[in-house]
Short mmCIF file of C-alpha atoms in Angstrom, two decimals:
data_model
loop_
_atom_site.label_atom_id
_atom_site.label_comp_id
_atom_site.label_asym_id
_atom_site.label_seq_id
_atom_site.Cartn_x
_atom_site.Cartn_y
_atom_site.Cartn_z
CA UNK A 1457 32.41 -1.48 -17.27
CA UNK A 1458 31.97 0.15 -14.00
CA UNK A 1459 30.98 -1.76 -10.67
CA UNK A 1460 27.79 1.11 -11.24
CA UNK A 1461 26.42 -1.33 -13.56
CA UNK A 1462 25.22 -3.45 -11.03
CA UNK A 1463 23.11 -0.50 -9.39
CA UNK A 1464 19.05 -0.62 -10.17
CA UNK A 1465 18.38 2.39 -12.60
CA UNK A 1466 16.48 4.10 -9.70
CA UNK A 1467 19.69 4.75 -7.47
CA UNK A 1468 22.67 7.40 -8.95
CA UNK A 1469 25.90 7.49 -7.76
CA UNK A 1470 26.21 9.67 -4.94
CA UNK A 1471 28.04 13.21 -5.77
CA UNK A 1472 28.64 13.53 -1.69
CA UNK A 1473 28.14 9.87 -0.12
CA UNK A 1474 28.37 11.65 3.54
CA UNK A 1475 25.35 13.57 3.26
CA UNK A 1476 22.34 12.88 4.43
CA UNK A 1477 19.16 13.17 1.65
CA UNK A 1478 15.49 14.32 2.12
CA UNK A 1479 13.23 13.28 3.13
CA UNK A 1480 14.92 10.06 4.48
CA UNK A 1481 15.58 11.56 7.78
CA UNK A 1482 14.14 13.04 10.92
CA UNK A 1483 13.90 16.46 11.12
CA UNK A 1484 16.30 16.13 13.96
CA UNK A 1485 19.15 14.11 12.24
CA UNK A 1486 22.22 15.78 10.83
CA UNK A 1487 26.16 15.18 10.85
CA UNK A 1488 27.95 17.91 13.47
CA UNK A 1489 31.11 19.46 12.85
CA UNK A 1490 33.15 16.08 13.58
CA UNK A 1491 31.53 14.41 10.93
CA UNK A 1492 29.48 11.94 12.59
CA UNK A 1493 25.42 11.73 12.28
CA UNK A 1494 23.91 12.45 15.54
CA UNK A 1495 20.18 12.89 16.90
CA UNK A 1496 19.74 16.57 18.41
CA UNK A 1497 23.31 16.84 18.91
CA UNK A 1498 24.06 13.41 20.38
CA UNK A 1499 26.67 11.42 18.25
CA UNK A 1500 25.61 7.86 16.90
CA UNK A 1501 29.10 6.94 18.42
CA UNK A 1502 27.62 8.28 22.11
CA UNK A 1503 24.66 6.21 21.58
CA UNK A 1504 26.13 3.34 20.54
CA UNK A 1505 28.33 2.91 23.37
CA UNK A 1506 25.49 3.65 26.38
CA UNK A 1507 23.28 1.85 24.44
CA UNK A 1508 24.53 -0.93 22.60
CA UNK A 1509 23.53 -2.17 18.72
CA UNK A 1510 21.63 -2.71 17.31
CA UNK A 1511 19.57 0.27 18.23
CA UNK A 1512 16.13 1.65 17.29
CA UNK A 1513 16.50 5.45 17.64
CA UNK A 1514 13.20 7.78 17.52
CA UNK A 1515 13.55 11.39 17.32
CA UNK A 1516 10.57 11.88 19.82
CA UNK A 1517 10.41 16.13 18.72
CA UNK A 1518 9.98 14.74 15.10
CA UNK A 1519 7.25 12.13 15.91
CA UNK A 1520 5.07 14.77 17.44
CA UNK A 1521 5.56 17.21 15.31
CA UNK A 1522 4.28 15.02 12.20
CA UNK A 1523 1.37 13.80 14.54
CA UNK A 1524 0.68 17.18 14.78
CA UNK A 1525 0.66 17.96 11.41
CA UNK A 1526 -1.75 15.70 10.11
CA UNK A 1527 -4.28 16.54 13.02
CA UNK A 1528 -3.99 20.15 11.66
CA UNK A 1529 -3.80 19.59 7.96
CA UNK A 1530 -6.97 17.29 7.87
CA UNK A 1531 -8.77 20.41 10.69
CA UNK A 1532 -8.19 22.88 8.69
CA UNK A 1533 -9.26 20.64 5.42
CA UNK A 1534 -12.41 20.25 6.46
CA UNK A 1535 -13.25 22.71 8.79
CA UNK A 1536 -16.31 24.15 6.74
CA UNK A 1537 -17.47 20.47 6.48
CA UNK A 1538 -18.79 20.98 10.11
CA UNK A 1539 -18.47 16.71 10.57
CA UNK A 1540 -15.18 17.03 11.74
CA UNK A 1541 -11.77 14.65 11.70
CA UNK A 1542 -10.20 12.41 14.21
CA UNK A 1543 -6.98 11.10 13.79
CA UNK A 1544 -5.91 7.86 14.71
CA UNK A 1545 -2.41 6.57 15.36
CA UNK A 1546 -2.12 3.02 13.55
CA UNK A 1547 -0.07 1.53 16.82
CA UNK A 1548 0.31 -1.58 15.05
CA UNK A 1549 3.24 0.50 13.20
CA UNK A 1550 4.74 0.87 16.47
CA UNK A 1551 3.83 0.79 20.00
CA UNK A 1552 4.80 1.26 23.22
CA UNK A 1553 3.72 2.75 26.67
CA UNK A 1554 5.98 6.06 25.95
CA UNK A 1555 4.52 6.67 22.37
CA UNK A 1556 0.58 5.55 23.03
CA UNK A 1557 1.69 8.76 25.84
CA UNK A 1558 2.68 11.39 23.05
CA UNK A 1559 -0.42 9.92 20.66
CA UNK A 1560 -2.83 11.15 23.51
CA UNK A 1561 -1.11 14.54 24.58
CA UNK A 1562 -0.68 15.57 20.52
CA UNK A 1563 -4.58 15.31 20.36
CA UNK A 1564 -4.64 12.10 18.61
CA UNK A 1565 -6.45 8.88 19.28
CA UNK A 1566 -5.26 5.39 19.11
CA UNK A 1567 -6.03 2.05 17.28
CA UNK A 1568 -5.30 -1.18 18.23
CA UNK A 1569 -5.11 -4.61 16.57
CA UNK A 1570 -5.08 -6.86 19.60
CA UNK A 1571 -5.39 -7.49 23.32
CA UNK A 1572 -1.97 -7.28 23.64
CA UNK A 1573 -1.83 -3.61 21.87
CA UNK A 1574 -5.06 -2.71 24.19
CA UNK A 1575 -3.14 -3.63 27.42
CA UNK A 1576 -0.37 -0.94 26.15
CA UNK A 1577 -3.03 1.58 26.01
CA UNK A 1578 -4.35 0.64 29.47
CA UNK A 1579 -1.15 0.93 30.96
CA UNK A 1580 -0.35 4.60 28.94
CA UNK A 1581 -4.14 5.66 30.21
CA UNK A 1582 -5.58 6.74 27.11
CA UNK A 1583 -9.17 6.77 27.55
CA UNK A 1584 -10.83 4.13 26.47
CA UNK A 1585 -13.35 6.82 24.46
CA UNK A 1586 -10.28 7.71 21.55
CA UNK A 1587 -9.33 4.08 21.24
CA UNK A 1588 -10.61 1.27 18.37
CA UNK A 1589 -9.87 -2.03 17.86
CA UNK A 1590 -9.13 -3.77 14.83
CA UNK A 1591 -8.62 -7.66 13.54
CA UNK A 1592 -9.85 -9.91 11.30
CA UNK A 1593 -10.29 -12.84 14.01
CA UNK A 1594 -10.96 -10.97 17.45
CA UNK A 1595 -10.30 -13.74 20.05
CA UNK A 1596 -13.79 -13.41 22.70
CA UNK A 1597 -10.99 -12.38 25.49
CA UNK A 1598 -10.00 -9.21 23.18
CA UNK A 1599 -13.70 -8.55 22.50
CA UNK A 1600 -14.48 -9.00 25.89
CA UNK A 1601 -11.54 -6.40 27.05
CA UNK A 1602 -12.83 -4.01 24.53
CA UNK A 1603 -16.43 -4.00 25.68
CA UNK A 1604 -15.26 -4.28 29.33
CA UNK A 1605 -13.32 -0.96 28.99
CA UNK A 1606 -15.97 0.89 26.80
CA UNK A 1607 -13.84 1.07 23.69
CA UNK A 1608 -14.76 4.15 21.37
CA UNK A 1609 -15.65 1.91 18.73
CA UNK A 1610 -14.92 -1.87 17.23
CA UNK A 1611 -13.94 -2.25 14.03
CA UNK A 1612 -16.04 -5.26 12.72
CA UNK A 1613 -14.44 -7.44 9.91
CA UNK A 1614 -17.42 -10.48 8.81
CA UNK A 1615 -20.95 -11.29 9.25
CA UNK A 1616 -19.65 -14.09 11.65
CA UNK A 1617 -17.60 -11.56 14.01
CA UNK A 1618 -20.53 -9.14 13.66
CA UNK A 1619 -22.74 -12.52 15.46
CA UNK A 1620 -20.23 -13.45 17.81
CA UNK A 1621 -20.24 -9.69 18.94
CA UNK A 1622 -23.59 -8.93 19.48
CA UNK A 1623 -23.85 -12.12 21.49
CA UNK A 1624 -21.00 -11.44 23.90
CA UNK A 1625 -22.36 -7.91 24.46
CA UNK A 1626 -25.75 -9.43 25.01
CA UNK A 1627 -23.91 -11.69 27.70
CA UNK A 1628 -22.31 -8.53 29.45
CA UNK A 1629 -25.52 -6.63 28.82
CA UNK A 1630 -23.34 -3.58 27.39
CA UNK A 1631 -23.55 -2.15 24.41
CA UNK A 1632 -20.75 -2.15 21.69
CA UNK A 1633 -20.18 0.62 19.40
CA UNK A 1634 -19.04 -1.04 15.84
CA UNK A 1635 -17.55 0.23 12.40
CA UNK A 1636 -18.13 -2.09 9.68
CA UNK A 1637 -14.89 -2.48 7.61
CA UNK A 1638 -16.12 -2.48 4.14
CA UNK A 1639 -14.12 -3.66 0.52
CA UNK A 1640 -14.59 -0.69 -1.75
CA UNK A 1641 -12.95 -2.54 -4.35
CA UNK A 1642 -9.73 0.55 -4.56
CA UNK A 1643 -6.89 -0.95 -5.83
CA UNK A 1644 -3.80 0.95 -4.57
CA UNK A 1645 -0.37 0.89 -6.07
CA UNK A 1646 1.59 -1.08 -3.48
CA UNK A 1647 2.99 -4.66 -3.35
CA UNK A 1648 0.09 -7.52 -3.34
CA UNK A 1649 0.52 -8.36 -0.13
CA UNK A 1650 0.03 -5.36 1.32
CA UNK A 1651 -3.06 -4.38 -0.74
CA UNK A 1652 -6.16 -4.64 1.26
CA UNK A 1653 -9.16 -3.39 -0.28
CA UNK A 1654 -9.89 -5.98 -3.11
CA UNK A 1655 -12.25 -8.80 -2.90
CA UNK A 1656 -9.99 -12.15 -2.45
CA UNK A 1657 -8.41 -10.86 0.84
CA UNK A 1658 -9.32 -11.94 4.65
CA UNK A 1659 -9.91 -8.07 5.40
CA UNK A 1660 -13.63 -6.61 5.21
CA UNK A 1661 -17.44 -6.68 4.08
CA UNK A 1662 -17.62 -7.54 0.40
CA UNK A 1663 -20.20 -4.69 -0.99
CA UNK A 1664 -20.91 -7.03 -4.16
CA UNK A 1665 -23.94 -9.29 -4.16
CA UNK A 1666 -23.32 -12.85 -3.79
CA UNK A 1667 -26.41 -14.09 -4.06
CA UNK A 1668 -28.63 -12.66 -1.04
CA UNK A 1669 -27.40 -9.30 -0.96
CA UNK A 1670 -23.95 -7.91 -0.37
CA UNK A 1671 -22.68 -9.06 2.73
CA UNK A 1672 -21.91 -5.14 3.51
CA UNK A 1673 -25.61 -4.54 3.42
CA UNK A 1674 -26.55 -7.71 5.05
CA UNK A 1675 -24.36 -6.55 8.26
CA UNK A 1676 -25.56 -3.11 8.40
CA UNK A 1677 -28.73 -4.27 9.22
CA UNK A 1678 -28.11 -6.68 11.54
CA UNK A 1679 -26.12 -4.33 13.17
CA UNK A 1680 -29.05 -1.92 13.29
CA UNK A 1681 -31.11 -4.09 14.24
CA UNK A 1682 -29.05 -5.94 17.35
CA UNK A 1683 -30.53 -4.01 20.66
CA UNK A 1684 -26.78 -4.03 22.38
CA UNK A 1685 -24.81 -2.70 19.01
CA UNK A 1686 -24.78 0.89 18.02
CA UNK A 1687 -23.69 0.89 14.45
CA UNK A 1688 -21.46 4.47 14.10
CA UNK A 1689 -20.61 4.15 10.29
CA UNK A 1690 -18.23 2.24 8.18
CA UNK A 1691 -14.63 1.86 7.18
CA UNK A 1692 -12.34 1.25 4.60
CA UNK A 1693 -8.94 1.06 4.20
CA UNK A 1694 -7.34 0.48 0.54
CA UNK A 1695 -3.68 -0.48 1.06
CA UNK A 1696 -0.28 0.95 2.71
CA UNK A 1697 2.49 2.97 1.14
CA UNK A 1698 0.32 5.01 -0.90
CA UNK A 1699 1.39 8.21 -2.77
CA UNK A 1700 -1.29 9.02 -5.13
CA UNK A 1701 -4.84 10.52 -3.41
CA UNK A 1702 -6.59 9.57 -6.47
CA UNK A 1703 -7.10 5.92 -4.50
CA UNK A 1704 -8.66 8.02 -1.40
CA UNK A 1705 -10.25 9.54 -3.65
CA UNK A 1706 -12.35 7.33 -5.25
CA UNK A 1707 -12.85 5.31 -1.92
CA UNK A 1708 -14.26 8.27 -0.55
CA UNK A 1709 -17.09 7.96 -3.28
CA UNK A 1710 -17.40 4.81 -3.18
CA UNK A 1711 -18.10 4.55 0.60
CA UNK A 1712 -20.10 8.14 0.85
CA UNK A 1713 -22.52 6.65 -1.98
CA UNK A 1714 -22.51 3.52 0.54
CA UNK A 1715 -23.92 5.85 3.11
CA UNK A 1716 -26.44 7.56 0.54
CA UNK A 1717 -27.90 3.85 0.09
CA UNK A 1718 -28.14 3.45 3.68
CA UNK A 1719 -30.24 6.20 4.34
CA UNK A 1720 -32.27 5.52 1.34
CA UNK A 1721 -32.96 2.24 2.87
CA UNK A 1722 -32.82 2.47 6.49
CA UNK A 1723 -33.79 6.21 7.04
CA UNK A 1724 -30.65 5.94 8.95
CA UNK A 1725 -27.79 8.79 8.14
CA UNK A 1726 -24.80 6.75 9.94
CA UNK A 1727 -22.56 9.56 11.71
CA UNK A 1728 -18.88 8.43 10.91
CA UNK A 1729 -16.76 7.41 8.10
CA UNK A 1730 -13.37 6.04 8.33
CA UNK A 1731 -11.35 6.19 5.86
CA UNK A 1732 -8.08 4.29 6.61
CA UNK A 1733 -4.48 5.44 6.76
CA UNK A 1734 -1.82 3.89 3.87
CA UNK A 1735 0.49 6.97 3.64
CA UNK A 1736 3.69 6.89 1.90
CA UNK A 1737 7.12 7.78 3.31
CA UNK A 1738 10.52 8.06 1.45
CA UNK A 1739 12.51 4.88 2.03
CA UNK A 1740 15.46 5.51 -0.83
CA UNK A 1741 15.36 8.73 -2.69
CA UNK A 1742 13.01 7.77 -5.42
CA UNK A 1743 10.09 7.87 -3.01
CA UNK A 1744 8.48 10.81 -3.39
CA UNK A 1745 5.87 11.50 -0.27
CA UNK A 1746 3.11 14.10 -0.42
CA UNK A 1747 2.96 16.66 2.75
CA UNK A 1748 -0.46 15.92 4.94
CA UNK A 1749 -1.91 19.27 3.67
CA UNK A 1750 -1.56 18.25 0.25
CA UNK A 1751 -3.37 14.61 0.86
CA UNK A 1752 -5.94 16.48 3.33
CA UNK A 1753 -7.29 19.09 0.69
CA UNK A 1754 -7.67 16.57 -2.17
CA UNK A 1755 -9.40 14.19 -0.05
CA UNK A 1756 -11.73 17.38 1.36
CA UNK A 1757 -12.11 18.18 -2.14
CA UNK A 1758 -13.64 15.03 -3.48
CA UNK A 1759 -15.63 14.67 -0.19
CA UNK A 1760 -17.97 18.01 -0.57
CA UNK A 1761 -18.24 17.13 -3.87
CA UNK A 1762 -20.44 13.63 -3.03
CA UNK A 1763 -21.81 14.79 -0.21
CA UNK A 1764 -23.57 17.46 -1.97
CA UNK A 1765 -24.40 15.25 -4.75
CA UNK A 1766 -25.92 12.70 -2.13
CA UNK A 1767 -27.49 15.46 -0.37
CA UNK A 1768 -25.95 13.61 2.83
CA UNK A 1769 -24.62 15.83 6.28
CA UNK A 1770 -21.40 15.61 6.90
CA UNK A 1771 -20.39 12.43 8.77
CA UNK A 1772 -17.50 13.00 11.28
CA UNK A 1773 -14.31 11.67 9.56
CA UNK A 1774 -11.31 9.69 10.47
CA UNK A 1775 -7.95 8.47 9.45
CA UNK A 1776 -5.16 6.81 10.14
CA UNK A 1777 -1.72 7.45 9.38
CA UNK A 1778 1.05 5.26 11.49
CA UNK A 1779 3.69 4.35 9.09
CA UNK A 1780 3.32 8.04 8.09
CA UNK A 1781 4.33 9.52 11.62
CA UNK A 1782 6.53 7.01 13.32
CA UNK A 1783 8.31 6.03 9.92
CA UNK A 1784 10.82 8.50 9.50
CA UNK A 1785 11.20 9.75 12.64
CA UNK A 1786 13.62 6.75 13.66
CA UNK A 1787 16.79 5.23 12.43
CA UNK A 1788 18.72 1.68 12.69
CA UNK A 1789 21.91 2.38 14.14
CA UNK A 1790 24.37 -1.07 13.33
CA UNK A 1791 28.06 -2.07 13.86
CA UNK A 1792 29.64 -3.16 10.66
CA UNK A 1793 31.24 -6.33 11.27
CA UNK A 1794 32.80 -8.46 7.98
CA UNK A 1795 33.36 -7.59 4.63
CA UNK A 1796 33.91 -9.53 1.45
CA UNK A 1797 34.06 -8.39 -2.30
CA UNK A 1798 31.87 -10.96 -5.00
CA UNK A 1799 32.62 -11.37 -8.41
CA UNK A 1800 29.29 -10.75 -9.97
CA UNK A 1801 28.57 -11.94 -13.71
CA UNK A 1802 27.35 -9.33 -16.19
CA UNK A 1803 26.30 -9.33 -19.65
CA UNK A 1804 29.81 -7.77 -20.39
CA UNK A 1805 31.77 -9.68 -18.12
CA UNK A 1806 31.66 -9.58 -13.95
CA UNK A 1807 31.72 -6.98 -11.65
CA UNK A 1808 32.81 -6.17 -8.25
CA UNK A 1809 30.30 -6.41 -5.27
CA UNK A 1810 30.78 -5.44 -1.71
CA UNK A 1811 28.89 -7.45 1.23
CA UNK A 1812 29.20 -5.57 4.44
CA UNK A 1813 27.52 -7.76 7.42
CA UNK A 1814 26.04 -5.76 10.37
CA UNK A 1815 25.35 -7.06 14.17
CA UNK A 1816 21.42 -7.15 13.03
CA UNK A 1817 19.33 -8.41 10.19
CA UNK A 1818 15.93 -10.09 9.34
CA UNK A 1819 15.19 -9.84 13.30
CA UNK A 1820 14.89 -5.85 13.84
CA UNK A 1821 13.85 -5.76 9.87
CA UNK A 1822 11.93 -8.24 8.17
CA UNK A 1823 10.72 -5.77 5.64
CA UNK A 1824 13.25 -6.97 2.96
CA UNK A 1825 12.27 -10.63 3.55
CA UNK A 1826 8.50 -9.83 3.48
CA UNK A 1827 7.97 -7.37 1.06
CA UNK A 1828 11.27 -7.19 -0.94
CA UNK A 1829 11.28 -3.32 0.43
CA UNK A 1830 14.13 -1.52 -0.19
CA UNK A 1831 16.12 0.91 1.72
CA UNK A 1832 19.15 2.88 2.06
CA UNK A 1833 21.85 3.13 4.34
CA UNK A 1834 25.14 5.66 5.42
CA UNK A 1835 28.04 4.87 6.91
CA UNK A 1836 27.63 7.25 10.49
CA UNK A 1837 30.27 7.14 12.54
CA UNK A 1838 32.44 9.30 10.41
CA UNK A 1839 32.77 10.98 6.84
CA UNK A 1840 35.29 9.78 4.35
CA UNK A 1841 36.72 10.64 0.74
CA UNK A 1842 36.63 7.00 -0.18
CA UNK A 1843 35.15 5.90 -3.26
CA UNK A 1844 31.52 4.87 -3.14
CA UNK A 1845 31.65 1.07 -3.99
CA UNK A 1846 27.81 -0.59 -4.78
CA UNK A 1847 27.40 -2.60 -1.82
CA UNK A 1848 24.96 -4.97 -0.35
CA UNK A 1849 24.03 -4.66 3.80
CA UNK A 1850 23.60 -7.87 5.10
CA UNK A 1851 22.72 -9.67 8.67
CA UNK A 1852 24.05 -11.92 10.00
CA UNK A 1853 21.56 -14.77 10.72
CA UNK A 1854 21.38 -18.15 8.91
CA UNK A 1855 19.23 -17.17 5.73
CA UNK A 1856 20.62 -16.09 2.55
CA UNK A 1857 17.65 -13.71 2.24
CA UNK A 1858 18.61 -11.95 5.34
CA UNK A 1859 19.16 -8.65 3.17
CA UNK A 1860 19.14 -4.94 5.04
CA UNK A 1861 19.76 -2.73 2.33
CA UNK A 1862 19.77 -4.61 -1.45
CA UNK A 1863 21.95 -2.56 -3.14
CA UNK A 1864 23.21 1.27 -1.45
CA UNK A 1865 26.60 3.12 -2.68
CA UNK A 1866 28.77 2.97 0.25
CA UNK A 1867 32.64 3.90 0.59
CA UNK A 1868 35.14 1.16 0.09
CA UNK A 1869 36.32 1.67 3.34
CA UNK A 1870 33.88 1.05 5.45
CA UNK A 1871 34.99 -1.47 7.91
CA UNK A 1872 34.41 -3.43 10.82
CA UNK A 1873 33.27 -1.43 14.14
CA UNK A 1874 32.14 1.55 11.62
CA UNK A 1875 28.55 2.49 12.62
CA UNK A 1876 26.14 2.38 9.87
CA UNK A 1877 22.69 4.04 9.87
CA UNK A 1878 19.68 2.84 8.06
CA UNK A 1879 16.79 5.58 7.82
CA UNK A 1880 12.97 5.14 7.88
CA UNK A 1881 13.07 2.17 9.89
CA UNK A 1882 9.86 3.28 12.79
CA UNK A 1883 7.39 1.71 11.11
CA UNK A 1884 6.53 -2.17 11.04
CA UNK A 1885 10.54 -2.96 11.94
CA UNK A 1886 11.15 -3.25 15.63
CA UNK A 1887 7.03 -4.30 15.33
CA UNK A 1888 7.81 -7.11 13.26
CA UNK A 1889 11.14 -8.19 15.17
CA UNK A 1890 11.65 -11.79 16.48
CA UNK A 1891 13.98 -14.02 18.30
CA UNK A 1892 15.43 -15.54 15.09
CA UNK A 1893 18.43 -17.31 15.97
CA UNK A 1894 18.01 -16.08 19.48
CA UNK A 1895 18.71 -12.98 19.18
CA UNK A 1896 17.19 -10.17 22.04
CA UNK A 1897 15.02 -7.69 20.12
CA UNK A 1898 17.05 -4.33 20.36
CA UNK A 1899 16.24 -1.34 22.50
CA UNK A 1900 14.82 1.91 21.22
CA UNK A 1901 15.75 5.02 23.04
CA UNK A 1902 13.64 8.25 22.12
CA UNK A 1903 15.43 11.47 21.95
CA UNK A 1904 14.09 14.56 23.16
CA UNK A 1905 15.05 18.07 23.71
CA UNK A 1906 19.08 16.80 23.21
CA UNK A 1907 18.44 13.84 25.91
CA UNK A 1908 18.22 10.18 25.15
CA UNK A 1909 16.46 7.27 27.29
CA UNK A 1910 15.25 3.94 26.54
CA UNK A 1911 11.71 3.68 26.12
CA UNK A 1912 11.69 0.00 25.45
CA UNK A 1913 14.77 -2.10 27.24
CA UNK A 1914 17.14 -5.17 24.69
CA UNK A 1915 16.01 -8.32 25.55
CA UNK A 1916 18.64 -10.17 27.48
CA UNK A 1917 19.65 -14.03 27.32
CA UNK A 1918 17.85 -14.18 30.75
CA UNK A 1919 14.45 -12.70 28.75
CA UNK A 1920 15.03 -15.61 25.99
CA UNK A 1921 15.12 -18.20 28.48
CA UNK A 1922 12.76 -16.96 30.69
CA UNK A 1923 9.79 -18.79 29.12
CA UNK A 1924 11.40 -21.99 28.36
CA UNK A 1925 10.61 -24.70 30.86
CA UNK A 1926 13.65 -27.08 29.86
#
């Protein structure tokens, strides 16, 4: 019985284990002529040794140029709407000062998710017009910010934040321009804890009647009726690493027949509907993403349909895509460090299986932990006619669930100081990072034009101890 045997069904044994498979990778990302994967020319080896590992490494050229292609997909989708489309960068995917910069100059606007991810935007200058601000539990300090600067709009999550709101921008004697994020009841295909648009979730307005009225309906006409809150329309957002458009779809009904009732009832047509982000990338090769155009003409599609059946204008639209943009436009560059072979039992017996440790882990990627999310991984720092052996990438912090990559074909010879590369790794990685262990958070350098630079610096032992008054 081959060591094969102990691969899921999904991944095949690689007929070339050097190259380097679609759409995994930035458009940027190939192997040069000496057989090592490097960024616009630069080797990982180069980076590795200005830079250090583990290393966050964002094609900058790639980022834009899939920020650029959902601004114009979801244009030229609805163009003859005559409501138009913003896009908004999810930051809370990634952020920093550098890529809140390249949001704003691609045409793009920005949300947030908290005072912290606000302050970012400050310091980058995008204008306080193209940014919103999500949350569940807005603390009054981030409300206050928000209304302070004059935030495009405030994404309101209960009845009780809706209150608390109203009353601070009473207080300030400014006036707060809100989305209400609604539950359409759109269950997407994605793991349960990333699902967000069913009822028994903290996120959003239930639309179903409990008694005195859906809560949804209850808050839009409070909000109407509060003299410092101008009510711009409602949101929705249905769950994250979405492939199917058949979920927008149907939210898009759902939330345009929302609308319909609204006017019916209020004589108010609300101007803008939000209608989340949730796009799919490839993570391992049996992820299959759809291209922006493809997503933005089904979604147009269903859209004219219900409006005309509503007989409602076209409300200015929004999305917003983050994983979708900054996802595969970076890489996790490691050092390989020990190996060991397991004896693994079978139903025919055991079966060899290799545990290569890297100089990272559950820190810079807690995806695996979290979400049991698989990737993929390649050894980068060279090519080799070694057998492909199934192995297992590991960290190396205390946990036994500190799992990179669960299972990934990689040649038996990979060993220690090899430089292994693990794609897809923009979105919700270096976001997520933490100290575990004490470990500094690693770098990220963005690469542009064949030129590399740290956008956001390791953390140092100094940093760690920094805030610790012992």
């Amino acid at each position: 019985m081959p060591a094969s045997a102990l691969a899921p069904a999904w991944l095949s044994y690689p007929t070339d284990a050097n190259a380097l498979r679609e759409p995994l990778w930035a458009a940027g990302v190939a192997r040069n002529d000496d057989g090592e994967v490097a960024v616009q020319g630069i080797p990982v080896s180069e980076l590795a040794r200005e830079f250090g590992t583990p290393l966050f490494v964002l094609d900058e050229d790639d980022f834009r140029a899939r920020a650029r292609a959902f601004r114009d997909a979801y244009d030229e989708a609805f163009a003859d709407l005559g409501g138009g489309v913003d896009v908004y960068y999810a930051g809370k995917a990634f952020l920093s000062v550098e890529v809140a910069r390249w949001v704003t100059e691609e045409g793009l606007r920005l949300d947030t998710s908290s005072g912290g991810e606000l302050a970012v935007a400050r310091r980058a200058g995008v204008p306080a017009a193209n940014l919103g601000l999500h949350g569940n539990n807005k603390s009054v300090a981030e409300i206050e910010a928000a209304l302070t600067m004059g935030l495009g709009r405030i994404i309101v999550d209960s009845l009780d934040e809706l209150e608390r709101l109203g009353a601070i921008a009473e207080r300030l004697d400014v006036t707060g321009r809100v989305m209400l994020r609604l539950t359409p009841g759109v269950h997407a295909s994605t793991h349960e804890y990333i699902a967000t648009a069913h009822e028994d979730q903290k996120f959003g307005l239930s639309m179903v009647d409990d008694g005195g009225g859906a809560p949804a309906e209850r808050a839009v006409a409070a909000a109407l009726a509060h003299p410092h809150l101008e009510l711009l329309g409602i949101h929705a957002h249905i769950g994250s690493q979405i492939f199917d458009a058949a979920g927008f779809a149907v939210a898009a009904q759902k939330m345009l027949g929302f609308l319909a009732r609204v006017r019916d009832e209020h004589g108010v047509e609300l101007p803008e509907l939000d209608l989340g982000g949730g796009y799919g990338i490839a993570y391992t090769e049996q992820d299959t993403p759809r291209p922006p155009a493809e997503l933005a003409a089904a979604m147009a599609g269903v859209v004219r349909e219900t409006l005309a059946e509503h007989g409602l204008a076209a409300p200015r639209l929004s999305i917003e895509p983050g994983r979708a943009i900054v996802g595969p436009a970076a890489f996790t560059l490691y050092e390989a460090g020990v190996r060991k072979t397991v004896q693994v039992d079978h139903a025919d017996g055991t079966l060899p299986r290799r545990y290569v440790s890297v100089d990272g882990g559950m820190s810079d990627n807690a995806r695996p932990v979290l979400y049991d999310a698989d990737y993929t991984a390649v050894l980068a720092s060279r090519v080799t006619d070694s057998d492909a052996i199934v192995s297992r990438v590991v960290g190396k912090h205390c946990e036994s669930g500190d799992i990179v990559v669960r299972d990934v074909y990689l040649p038996e010879d990979v060993a220690a100081g090899d430089l292994l590369a693990v794609p897809a790794t923009g979105a919700y990685c270096w976001a997520l990072a933490s100290n575990y262990n004490y470990l500094g958070r690693p770098a990220v350098v963005a690469v542009r034009d064949g030129r590399a630079r740290v956008i956001i610096r390791r953390e140092t032992e100094d940093d760690l101890l920094a805030r610790d008054m012992g």
